[in-house]
Short mmCIF file of C-alpha atoms in Angstrom, two decimals:
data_model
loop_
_atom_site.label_atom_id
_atom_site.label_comp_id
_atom_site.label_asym_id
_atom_site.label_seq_id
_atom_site.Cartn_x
_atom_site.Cartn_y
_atom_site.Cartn_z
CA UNK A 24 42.96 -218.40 -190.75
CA UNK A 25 43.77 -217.83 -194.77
CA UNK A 26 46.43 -219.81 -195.91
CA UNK A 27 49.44 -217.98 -198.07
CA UNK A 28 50.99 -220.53 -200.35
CA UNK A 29 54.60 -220.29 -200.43
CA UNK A 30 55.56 -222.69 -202.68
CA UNK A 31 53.44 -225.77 -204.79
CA UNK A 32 54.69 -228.27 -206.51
CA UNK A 33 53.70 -231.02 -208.40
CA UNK A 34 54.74 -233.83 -210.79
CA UNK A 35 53.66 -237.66 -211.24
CA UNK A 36 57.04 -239.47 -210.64
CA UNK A 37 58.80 -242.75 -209.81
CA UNK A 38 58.03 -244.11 -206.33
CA UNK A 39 61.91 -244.06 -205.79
CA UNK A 40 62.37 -240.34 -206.48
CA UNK A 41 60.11 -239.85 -204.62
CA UNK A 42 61.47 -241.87 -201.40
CA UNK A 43 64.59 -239.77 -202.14
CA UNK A 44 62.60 -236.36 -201.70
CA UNK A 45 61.48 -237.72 -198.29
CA UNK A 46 64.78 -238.63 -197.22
CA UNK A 47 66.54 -235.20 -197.73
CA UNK A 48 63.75 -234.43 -195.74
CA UNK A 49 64.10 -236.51 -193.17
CA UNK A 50 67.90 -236.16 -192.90
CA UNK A 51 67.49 -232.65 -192.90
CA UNK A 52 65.03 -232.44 -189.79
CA UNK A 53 67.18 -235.41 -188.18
CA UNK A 54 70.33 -232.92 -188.57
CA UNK A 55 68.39 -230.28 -187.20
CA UNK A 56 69.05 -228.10 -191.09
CA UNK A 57 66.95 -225.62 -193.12
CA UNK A 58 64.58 -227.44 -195.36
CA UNK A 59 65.40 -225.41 -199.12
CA UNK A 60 62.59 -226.14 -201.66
CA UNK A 61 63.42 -224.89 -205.24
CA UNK A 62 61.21 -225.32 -208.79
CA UNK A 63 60.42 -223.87 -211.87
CA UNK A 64 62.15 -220.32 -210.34
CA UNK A 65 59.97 -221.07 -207.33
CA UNK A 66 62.08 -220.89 -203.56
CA UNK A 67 61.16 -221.04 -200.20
CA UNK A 68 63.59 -222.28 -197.04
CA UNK A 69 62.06 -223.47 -194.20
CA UNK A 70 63.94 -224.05 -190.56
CA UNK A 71 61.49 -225.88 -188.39
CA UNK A 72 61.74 -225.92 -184.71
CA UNK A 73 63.16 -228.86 -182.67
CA UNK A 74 59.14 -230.37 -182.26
CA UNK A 75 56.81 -229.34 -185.06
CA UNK A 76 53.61 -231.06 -185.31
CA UNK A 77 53.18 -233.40 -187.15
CA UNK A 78 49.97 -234.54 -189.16
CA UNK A 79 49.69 -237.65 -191.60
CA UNK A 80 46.69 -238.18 -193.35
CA UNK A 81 45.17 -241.09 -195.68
CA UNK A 82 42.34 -239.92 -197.33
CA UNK A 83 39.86 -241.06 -200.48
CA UNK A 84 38.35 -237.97 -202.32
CA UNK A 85 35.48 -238.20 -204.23
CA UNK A 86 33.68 -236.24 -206.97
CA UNK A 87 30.40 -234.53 -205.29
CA UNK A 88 28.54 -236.02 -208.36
CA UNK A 89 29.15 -239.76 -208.15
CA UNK A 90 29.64 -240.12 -203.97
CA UNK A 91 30.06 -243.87 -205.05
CA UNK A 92 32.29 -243.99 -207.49
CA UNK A 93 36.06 -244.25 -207.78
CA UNK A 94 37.97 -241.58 -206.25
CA UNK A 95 41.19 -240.29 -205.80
CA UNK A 96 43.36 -241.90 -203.17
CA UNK A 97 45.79 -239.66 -201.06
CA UNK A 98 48.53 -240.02 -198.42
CA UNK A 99 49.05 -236.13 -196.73
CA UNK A 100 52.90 -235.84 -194.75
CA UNK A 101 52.22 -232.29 -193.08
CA UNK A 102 54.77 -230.59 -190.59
CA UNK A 103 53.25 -227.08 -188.59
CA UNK A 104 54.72 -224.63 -186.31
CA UNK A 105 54.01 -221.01 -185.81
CA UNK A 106 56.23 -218.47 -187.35
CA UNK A 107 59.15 -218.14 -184.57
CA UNK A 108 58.46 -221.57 -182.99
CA UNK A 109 61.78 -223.25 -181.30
CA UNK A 110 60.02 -224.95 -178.61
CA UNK A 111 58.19 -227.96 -177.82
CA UNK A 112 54.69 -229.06 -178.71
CA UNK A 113 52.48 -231.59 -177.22
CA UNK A 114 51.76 -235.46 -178.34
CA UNK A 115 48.42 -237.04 -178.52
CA UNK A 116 50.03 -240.76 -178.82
CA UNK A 117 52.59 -242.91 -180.53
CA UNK A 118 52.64 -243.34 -183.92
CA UNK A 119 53.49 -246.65 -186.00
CA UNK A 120 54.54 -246.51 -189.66
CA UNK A 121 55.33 -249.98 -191.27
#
């Protein structure tokens, strides 16, 4: 399926801002609100449903021409639903975050 990018954004910043980002989040899906993303005249609101999936993923890129070298270390927070969602998806297993 081809993906449509909505909205992108991207900026090296302070591991606190950062945790601040990810609690609006979070207090946002807790409260059950719109999620409003806004930069550089950029805007998209989102309203997920009451059991989006969720995906986390840790993951080590690296350049196709040195397989062995260093690469680029990731950590992926993805929520999904399909357009009109409100209902309830299905779990694979419990998740532990320390």
């Amino acid at each position: 399926m081809p993906e449509e990018v909505l909205f992108k954004f991207e900026q090296r910043m302070e591991r606190a801002e950062i945790a601040d980002y990810l609690r609006t989040v979070a207090d946002s899906l807790e409260n059950g609100e719109s999620i409003s993303l806004e930069a550089g005249g950029e805007s998209v609101t989102m309203n997920p449903p009451a059991q989006p999936t969720f995906e986390i993923k840790a993951e080590r890129e690296t350049s196709s021409s040195a397989p062995d070298g260093p690469g680029e270390l990731g950590l992926e927070f993805e929520l999904e639903w399909d357009e009109g969602e409100d209902g309830e998806g299905a779990g694979d297993g419990t998740l532990s975050i320390e």
